[in-house]
PDB file of C-alpha atoms in Angstrom:
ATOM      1  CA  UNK A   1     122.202   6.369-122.689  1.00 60.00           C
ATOM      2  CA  UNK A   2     121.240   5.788-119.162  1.00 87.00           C
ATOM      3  CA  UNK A   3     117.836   4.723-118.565  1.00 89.00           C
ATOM      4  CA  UNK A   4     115.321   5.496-115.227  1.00 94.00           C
ATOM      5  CA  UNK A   5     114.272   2.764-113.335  1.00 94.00           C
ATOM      6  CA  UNK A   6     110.671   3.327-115.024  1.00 95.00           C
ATOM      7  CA  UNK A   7     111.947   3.053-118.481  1.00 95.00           C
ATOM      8  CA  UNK A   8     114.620   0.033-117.535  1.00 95.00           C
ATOM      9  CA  UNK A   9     110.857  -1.679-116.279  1.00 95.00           C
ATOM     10  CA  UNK A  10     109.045  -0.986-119.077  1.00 95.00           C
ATOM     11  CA  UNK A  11     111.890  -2.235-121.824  1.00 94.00           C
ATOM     12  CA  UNK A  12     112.223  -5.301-119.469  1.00 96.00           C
ATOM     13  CA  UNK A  13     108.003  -6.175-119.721  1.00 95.00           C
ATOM     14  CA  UNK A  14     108.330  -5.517-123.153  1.00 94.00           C
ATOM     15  CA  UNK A  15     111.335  -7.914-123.390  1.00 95.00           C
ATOM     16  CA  UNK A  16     110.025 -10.747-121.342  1.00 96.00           C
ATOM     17  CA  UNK A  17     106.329 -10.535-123.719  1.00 92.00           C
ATOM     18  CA  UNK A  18     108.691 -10.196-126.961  1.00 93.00           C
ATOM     19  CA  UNK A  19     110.290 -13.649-124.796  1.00 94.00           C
ATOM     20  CA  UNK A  20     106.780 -15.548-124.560  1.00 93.00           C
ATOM     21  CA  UNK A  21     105.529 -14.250-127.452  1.00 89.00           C
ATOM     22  CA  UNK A  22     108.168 -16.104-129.675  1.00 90.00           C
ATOM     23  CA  UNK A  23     108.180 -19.131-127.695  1.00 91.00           C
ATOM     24  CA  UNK A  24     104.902 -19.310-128.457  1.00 88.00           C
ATOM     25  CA  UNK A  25     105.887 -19.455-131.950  1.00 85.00           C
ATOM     26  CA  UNK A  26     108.623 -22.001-131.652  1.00 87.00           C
ATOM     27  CA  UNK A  27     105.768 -24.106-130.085  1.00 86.00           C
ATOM     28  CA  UNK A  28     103.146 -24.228-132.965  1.00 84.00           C
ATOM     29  CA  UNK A  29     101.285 -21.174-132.322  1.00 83.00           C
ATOM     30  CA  UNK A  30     100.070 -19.454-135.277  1.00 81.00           C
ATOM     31  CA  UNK A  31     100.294 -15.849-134.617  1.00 87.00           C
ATOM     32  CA  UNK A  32     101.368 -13.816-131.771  1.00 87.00           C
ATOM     33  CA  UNK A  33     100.344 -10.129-131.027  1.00 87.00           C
ATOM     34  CA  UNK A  34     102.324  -7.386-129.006  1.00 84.00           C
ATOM     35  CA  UNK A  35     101.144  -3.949-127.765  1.00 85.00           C
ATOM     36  CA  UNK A  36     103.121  -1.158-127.180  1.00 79.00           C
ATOM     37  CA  UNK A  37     103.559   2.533-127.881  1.00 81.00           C
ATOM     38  CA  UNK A  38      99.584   2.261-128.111  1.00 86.00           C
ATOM     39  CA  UNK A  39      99.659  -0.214-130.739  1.00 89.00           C
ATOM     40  CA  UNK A  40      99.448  -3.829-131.647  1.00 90.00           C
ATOM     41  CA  UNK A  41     101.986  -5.832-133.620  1.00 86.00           C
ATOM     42  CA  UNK A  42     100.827  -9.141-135.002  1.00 89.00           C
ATOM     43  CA  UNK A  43     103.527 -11.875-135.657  1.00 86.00           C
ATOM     44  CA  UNK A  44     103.116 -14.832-137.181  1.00 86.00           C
ATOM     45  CA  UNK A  45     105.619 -18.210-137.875  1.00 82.00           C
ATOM     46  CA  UNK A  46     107.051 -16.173-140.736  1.00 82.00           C
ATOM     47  CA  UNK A  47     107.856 -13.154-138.964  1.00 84.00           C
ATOM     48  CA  UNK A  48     109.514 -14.639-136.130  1.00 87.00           C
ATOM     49  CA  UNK A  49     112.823 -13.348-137.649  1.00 90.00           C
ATOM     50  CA  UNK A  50     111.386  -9.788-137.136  1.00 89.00           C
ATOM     51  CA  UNK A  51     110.658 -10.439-133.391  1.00 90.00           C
ATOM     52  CA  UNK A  52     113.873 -11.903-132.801  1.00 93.00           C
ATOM     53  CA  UNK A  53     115.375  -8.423-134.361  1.00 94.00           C
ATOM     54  CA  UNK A  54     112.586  -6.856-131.984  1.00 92.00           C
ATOM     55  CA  UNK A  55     113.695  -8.582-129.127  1.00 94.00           C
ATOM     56  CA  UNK A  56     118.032  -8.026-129.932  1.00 95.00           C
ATOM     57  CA  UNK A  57     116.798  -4.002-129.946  1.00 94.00           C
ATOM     58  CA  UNK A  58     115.301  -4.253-126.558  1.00 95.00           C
ATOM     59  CA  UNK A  59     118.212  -6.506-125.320  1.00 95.00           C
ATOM     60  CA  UNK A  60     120.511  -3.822-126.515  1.00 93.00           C
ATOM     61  CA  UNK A  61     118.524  -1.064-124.971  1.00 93.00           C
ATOM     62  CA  UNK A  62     119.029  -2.453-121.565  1.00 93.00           C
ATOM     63  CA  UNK A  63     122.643  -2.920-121.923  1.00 91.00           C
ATOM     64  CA  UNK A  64     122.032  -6.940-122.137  1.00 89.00           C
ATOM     65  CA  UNK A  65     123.954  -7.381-125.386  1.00 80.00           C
ATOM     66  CA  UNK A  66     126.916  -4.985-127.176  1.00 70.00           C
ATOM     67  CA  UNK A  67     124.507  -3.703-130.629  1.00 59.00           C
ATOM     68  CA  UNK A  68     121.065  -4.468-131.612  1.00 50.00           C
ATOM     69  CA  UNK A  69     122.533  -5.757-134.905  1.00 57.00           C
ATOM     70  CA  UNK A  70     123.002  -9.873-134.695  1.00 57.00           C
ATOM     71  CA  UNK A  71     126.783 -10.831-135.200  1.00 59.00           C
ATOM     72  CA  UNK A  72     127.568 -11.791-138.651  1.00 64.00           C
ATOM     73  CA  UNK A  73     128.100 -15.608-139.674  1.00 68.00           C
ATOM     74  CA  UNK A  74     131.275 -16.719-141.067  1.00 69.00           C
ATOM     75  CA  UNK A  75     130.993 -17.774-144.404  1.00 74.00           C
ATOM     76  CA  UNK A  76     131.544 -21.788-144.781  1.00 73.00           C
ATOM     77  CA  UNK A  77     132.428 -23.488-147.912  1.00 74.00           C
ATOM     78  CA  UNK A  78     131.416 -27.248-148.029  1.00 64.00           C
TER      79      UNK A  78
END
């Protein structure tokens, strides 16, 4: 899929928020709320797994990483 330079701009805002918006997170902040497609996502410490899948979709989008699926773990026995 080949993107316009609009829509490559747009994916990459929405990236970079998805960015802050879980650093945020990381750093003690209790909730976190994106807006796009005209409507607001609220994320909070226990949905940062969900914004990290949010943020592998966008990555994928703009060609940034090979599937917006995460690479499986290996399975380690102790």
């Amino acid at each position: 899929m080949s993107l316009t330079e609009e829509q490559r701009a747009l994916i990459q805002a929405r990236l970079d928020e998805a960015r802050t918006s879980l650093h945020k997170l990381e750093i003690g902040e209790a909730t976190v709320s994106l807006a796009y497609n005209g409507e607001t996502v609220t994320y909070s410490v226990a949905d940062a797994g969900r914004l990290r899948q949010y943020i592998r979709s966008l990555e994928a989008q703009l060609g940034l990483r090979s599937s917006a699926r995460a690479r499986s773990r290996g399975v380690v026995f102790g």
